[in-house]
mmCIF file of C-alpha atoms (C1' of nucleotides) in Angstrom:
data_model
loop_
_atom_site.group_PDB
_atom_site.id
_atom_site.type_symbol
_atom_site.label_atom_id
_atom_site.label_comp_id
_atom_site.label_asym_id
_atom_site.label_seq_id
_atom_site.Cartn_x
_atom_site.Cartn_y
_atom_site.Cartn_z
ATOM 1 C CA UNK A 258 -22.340 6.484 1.770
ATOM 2 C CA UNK A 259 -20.294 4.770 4.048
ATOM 3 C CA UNK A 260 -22.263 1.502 3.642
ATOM 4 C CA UNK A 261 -20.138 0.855 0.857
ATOM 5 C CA UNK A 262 -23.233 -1.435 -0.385
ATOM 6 C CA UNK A 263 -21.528 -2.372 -3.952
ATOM 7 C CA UNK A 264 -18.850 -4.310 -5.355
ATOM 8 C CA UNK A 265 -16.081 -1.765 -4.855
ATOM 9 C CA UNK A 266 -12.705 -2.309 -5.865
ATOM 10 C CA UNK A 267 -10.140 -3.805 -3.301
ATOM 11 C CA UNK A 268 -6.954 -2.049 -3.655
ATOM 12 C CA UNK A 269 -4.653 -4.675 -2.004
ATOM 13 C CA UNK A 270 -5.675 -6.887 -4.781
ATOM 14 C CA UNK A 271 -4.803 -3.687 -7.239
ATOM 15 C CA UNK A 272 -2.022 -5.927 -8.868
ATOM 16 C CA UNK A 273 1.112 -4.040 -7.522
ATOM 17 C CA UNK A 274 2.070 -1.811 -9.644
ATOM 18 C CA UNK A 275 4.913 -2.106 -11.833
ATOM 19 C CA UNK A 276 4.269 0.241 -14.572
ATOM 20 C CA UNK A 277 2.494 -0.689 -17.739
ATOM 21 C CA UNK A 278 5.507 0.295 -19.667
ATOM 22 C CA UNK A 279 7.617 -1.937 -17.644
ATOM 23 C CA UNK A 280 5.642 -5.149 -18.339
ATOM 24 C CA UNK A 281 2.721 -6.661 -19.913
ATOM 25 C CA UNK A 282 -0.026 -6.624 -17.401
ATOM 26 C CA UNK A 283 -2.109 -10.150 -17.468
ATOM 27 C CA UNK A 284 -5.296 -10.250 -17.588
ATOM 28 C CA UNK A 285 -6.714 -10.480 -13.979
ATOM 29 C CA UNK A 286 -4.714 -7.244 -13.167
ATOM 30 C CA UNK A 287 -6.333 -5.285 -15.947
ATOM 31 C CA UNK A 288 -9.807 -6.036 -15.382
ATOM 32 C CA UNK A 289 -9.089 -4.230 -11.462
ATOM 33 C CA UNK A 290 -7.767 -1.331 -13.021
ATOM 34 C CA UNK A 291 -9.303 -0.768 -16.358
ATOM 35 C CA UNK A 292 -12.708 0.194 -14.461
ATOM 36 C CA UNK A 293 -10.591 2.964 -12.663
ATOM 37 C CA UNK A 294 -9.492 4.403 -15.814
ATOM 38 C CA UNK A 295 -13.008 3.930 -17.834
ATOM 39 C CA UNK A 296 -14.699 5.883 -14.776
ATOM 40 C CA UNK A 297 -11.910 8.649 -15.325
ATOM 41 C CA UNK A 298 -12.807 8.380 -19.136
ATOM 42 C CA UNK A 299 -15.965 10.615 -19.133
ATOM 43 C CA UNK A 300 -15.135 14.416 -19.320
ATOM 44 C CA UNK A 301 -18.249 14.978 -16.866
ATOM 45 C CA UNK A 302 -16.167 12.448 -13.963
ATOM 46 C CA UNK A 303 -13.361 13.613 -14.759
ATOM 47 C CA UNK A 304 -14.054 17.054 -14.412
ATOM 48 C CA UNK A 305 -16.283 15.483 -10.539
ATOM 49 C CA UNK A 306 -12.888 13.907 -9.780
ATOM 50 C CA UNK A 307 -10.867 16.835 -10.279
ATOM 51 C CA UNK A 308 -13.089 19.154 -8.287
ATOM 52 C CA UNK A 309 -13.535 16.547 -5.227
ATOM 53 C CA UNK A 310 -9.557 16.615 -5.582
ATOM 54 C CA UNK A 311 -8.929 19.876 -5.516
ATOM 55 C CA UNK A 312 -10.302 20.458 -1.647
ATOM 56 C CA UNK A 313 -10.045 18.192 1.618
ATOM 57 C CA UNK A 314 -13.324 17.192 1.244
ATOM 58 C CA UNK A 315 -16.642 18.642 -1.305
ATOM 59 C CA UNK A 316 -20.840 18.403 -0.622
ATOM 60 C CA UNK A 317 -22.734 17.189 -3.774
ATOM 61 C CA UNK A 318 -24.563 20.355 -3.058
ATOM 62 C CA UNK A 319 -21.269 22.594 -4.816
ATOM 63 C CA UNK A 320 -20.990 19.959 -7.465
ATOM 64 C CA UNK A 321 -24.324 19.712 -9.182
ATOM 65 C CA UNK A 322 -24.386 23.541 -10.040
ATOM 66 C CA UNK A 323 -21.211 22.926 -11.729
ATOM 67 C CA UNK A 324 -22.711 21.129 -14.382
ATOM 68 C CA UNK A 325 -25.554 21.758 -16.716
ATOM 69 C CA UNK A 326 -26.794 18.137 -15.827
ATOM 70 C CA UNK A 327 -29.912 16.989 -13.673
ATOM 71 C CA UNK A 328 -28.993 16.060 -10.118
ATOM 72 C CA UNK A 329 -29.621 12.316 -10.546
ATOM 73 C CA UNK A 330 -27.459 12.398 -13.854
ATOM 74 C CA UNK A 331 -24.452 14.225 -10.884
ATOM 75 C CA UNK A 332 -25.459 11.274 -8.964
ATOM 76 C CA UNK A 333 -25.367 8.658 -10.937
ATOM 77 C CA UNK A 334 -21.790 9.715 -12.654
ATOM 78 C CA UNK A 335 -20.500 10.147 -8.438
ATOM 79 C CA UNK A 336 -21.379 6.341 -8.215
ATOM 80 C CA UNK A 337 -19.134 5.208 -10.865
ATOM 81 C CA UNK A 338 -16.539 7.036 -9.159
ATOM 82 C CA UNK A 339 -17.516 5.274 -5.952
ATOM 83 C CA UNK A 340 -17.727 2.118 -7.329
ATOM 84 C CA UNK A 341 -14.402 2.262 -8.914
ATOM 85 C CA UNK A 342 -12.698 2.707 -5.989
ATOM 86 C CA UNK A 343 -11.662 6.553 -6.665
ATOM 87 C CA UNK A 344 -13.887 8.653 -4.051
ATOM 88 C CA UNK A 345 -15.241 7.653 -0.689
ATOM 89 C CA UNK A 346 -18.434 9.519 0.190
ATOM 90 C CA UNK A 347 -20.395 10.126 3.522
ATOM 91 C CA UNK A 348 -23.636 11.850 4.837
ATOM 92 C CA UNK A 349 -23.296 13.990 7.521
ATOM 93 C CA UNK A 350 -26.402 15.570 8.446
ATOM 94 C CA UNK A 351 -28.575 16.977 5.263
ATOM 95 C CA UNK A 352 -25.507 16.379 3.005
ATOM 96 C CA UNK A 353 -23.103 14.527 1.475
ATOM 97 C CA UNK A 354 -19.322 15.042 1.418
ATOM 98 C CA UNK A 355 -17.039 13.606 -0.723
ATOM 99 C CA UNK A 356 -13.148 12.804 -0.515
ATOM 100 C CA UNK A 357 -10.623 11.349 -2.755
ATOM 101 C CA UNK A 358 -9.118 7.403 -2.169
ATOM 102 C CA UNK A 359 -5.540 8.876 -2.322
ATOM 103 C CA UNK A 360 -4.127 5.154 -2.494
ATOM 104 C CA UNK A 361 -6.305 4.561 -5.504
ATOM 105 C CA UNK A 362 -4.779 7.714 -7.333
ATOM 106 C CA UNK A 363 -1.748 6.842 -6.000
ATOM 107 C CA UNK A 364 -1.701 3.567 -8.047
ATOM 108 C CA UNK A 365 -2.975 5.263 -11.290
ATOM 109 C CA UNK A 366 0.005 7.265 -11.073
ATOM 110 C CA UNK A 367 2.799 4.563 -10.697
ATOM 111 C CA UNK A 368 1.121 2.854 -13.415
ATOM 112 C CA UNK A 369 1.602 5.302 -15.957
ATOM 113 C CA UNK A 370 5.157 5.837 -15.307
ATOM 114 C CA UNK A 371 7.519 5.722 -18.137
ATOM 115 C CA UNK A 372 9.942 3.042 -18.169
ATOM 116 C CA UNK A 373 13.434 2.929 -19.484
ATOM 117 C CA UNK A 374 11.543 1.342 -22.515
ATOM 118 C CA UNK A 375 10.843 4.468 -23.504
ATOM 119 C CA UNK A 376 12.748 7.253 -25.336
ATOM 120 C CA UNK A 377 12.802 10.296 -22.844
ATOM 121 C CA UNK A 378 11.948 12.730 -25.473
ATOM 122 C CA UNK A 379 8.419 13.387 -26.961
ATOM 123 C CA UNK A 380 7.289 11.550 -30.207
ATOM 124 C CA UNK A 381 4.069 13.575 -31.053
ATOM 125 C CA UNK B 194 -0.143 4.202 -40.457
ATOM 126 C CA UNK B 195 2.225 7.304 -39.960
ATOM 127 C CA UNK B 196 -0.858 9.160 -42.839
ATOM 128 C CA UNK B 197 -3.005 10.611 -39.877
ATOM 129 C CA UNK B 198 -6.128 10.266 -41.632
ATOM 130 C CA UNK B 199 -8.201 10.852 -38.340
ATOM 131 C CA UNK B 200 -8.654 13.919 -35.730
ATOM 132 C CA UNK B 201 -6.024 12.863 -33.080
ATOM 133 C CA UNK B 202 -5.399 14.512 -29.999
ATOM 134 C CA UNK B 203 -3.240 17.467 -30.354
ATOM 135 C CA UNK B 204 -0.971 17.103 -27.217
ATOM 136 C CA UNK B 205 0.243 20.615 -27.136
ATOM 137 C CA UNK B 206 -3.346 21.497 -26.544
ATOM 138 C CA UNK B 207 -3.684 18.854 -23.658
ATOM 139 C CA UNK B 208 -3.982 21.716 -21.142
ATOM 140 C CA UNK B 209 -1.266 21.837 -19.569
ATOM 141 C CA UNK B 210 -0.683 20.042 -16.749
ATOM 142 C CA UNK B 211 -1.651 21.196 -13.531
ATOM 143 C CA UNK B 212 -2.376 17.510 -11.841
ATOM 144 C CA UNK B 213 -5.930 17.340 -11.226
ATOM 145 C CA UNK B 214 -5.857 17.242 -7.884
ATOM 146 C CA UNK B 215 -4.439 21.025 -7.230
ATOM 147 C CA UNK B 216 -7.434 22.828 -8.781
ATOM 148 C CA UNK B 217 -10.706 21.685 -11.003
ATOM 149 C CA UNK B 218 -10.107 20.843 -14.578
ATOM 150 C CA UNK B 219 -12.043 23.237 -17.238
ATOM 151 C CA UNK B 220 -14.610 21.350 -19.441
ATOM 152 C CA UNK B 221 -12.336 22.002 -22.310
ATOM 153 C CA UNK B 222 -9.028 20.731 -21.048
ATOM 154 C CA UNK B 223 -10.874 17.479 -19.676
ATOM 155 C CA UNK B 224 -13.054 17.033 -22.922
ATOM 156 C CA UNK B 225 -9.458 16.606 -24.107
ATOM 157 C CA UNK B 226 -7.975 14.774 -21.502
ATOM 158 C CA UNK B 227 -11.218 12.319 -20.925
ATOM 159 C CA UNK B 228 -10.436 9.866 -24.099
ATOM 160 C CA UNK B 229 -7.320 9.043 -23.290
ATOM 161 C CA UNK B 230 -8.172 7.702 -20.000
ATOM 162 C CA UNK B 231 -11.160 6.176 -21.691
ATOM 163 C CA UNK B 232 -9.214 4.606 -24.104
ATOM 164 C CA UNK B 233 -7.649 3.400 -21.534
ATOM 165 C CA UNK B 234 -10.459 2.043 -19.429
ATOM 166 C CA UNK B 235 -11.051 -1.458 -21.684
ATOM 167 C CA UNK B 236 -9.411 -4.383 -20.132
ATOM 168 C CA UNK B 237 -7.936 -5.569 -23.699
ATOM 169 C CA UNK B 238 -6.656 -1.783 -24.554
ATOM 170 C CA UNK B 239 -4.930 -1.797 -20.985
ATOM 171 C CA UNK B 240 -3.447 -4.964 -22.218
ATOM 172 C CA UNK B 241 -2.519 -4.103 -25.694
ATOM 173 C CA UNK B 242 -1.071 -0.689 -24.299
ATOM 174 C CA UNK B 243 0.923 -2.778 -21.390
ATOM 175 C CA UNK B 244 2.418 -4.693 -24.308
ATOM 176 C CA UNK B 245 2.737 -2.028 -26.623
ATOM 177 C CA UNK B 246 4.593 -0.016 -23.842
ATOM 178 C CA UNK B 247 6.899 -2.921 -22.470
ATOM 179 C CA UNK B 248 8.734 -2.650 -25.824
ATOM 180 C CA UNK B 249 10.118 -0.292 -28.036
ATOM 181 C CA UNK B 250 8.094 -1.501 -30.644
ATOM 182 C CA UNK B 251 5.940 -4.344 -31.314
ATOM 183 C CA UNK B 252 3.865 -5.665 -34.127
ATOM 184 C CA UNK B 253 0.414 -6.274 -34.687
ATOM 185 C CA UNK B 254 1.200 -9.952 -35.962
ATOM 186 C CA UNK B 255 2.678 -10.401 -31.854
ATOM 187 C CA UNK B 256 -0.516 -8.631 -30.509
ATOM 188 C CA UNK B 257 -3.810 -10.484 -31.882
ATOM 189 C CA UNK B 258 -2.815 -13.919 -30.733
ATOM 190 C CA UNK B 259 -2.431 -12.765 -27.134
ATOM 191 C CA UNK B 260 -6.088 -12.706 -27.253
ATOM 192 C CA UNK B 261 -9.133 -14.899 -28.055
ATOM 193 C CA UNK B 262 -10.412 -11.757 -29.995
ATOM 194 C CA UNK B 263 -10.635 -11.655 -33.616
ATOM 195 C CA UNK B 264 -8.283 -9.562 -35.678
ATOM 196 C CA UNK B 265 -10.890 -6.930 -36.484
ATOM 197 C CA UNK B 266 -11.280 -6.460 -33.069
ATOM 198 C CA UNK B 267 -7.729 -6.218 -32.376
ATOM 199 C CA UNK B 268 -7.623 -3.600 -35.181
ATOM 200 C CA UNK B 269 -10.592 -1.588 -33.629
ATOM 201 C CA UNK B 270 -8.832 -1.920 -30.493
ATOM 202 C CA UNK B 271 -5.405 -0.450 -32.029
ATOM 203 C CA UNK B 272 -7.309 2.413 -33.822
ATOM 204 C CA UNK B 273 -8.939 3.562 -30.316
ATOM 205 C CA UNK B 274 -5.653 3.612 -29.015
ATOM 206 C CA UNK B 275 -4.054 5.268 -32.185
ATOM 207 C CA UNK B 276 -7.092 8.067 -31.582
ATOM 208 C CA UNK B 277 -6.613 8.764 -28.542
ATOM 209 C CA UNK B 278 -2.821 9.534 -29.061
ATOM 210 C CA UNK B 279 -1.345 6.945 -26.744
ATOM 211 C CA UNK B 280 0.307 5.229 -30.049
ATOM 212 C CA UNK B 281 1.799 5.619 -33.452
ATOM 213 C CA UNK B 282 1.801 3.072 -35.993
ATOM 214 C CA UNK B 283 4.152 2.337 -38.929
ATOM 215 C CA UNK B 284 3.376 -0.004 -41.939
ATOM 216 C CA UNK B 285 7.240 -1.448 -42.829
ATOM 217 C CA UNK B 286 6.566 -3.720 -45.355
ATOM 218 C CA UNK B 287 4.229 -6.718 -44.640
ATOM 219 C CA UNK B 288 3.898 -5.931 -40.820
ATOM 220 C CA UNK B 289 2.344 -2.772 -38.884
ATOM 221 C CA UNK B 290 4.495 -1.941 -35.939
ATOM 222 C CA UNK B 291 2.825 -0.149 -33.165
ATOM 223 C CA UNK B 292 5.242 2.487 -30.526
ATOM 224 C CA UNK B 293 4.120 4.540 -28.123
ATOM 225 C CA UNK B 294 3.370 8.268 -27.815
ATOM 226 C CA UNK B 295 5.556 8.622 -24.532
ATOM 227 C CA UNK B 296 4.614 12.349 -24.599
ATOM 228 C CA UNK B 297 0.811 11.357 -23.625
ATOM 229 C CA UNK B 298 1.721 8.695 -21.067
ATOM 230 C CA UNK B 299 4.088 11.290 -19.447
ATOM 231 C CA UNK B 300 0.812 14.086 -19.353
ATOM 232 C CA UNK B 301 -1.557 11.519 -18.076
ATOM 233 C CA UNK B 302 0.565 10.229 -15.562
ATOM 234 C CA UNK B 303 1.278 14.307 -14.635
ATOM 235 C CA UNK B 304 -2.568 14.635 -14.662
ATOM 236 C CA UNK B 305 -2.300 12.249 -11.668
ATOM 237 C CA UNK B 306 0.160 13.514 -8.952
ATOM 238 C CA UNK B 307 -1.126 14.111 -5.377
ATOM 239 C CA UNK B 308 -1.135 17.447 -4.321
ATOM 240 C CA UNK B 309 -0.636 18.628 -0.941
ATOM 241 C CA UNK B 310 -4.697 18.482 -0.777
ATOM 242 C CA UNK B 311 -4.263 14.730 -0.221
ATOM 243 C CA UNK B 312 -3.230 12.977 2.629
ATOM 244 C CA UNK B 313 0.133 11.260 2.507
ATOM 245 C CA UNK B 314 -1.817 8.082 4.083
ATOM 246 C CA UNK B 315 -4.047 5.556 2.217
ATOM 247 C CA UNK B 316 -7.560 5.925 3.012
ATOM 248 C CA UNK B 317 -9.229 2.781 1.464
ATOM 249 C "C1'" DT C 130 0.251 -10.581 -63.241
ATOM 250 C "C1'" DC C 131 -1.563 -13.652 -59.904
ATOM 251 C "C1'" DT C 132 -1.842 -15.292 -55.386
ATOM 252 C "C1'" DC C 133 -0.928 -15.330 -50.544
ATOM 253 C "C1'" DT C 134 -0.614 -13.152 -46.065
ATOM 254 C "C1'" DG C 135 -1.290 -9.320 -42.801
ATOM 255 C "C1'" DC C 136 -4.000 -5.706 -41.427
ATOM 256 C "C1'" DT C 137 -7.854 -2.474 -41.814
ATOM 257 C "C1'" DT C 138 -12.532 -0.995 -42.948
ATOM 258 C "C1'" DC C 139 -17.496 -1.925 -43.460
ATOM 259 C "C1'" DG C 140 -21.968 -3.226 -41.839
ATOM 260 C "C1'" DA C 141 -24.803 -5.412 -38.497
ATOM 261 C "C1'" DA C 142 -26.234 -7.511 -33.946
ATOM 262 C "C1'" DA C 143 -25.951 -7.397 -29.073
ATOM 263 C "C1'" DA C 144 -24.656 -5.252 -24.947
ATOM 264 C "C1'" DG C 145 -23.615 -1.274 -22.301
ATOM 265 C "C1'" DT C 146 -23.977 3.800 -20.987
ATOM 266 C "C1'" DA C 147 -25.818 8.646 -20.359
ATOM 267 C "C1'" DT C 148 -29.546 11.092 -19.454
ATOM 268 C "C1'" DC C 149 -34.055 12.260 -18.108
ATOM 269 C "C1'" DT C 150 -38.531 12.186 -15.120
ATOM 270 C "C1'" DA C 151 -40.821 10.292 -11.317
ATOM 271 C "C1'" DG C 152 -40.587 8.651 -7.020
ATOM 272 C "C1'" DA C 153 -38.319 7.218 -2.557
ATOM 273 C "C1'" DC C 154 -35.602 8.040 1.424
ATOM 274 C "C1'" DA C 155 -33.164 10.831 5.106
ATOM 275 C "C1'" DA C 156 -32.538 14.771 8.048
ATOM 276 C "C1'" DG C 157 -34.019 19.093 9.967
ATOM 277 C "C1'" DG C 158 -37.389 22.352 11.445
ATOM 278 C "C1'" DA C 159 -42.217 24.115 12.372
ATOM 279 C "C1'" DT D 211 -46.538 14.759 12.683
ATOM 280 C "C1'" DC D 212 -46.060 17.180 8.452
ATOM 281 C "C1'" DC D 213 -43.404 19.914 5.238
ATOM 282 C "C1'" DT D 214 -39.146 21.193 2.916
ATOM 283 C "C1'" DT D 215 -34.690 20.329 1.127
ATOM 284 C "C1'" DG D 216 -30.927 17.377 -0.452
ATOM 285 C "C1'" DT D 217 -29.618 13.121 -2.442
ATOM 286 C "C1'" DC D 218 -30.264 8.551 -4.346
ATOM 287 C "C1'" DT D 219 -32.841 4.779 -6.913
ATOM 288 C "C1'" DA D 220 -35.936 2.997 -10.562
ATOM 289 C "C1'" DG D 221 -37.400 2.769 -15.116
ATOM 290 C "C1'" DA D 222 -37.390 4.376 -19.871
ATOM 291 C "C1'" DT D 223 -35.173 5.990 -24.085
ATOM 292 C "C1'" DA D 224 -31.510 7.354 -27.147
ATOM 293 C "C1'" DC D 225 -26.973 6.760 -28.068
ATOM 294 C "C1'" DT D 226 -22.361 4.433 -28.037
ATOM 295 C "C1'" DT D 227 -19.353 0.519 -27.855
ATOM 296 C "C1'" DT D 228 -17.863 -4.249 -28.530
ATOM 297 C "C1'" DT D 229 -17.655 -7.885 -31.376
ATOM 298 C "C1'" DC D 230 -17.968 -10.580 -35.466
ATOM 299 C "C1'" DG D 231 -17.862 -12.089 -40.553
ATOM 300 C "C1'" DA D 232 -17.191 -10.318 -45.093
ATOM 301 C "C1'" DA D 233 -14.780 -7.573 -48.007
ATOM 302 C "C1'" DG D 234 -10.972 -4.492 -49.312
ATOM 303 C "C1'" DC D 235 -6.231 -2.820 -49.656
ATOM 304 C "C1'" DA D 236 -1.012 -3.187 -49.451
ATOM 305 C "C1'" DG D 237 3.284 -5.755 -49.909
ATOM 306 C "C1'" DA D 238 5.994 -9.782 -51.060
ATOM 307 C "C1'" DG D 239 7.055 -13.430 -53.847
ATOM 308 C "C1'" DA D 240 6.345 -16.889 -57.636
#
DNA sequence: TCTCTGCTTCGAAAAGTATCTAGACAAGGA
DNA sequence: TCCTTGTCTAGATACTTTTCGAAGCAGAGA
């Protein structure tokens, strides 16, 4: 879907990108990103987004038998990933591909960086 | 509340720690890995984490009135995050002082490296 | 012991989410 | 044009989450 017909998250306005660690983030900045992480939040997505991130590129067609879950249940779960900004997705002839945002990742990442805030040893 | 009294993520069985992006997560390792991003995917918990994280410690009495949330909402809040692993909390006296688990932060933020699958480029 | 404050738990209402079936749309081939 | 296959949308239902007020527990101090 390269219509990109829905609200989907601008990443320039991604606020950039100290860590959370570093400082508080206000509240404008986490309502952009919390929908990233919430869409990342469902093992079923997660498991999507990790598959479609593991290759170049993946057809809906490989990632429905993955699952034990109808194909409009694998659709509907690709759309939040869509709509928060994670995966891009495009038809190209009977099927549909779909690719990781790197950038998007990219940002996930540098948020969850540990500051010097932070003891460097674990605390489990 | 150093007692434990609830099932909290066990990190050494966070499965470790391929970034998700260099081959497809199992359904186990993401049915562990999926609630801490979803604890991480309210707007409020980003927050509370962000402020949590931008100290070594800070207490609950410092939290609630950053919000217009009540305090049992605060406290649900707190617990999600306490659940999920991302922090530890420590009754010293009158106050509750909330710290986080740097060891979960460090895996999530593992979880999320680009792999040479990726382009190097932004593609939003 | 009594009372006050800080925080959590309980129980309920409202809103949101996951999943399904049915149906619609798009592309390819007969 | 019609049929088949792949994918998405619509609508319904069951479940989960967010939020609050009320109540409970834990410490500190009079």
């Amino acid at each position: 879907m390269s219509k990109q017909e829905l609200p989907v998250v601008d990443l320039n306005a991604v606020a950039c990108c100290a860590p959370i660690a570093v400082r508080p983030m206000d509240a404008d900045q986490a309502a952009v990103v919390a929908p990233m992480f919430k869409a990342l939040g469902d093992p079923i997505r997660l498991r999507l987004m990790s598959m479609i991130a593991s290759a170049p590129e993946i057809c809906v067609c490989d990632l429905t038998p993955a699952f034990d879950l109808s194909g409009p249940t694998i659709s509907h779960h690709l759309k939040v990933l869509r709509e928060a900004g994670l995966v891009d997705s495009e038809r190209r002839g009977t099927w549909v591909w779909y690719r990781v945002q790197p950038e998007a990742f990219r940002q996930l990442g540098a948020l969850l960086e540990i500051s010097a805030n932070q003891p460097a040893g674990g605390a489990a």
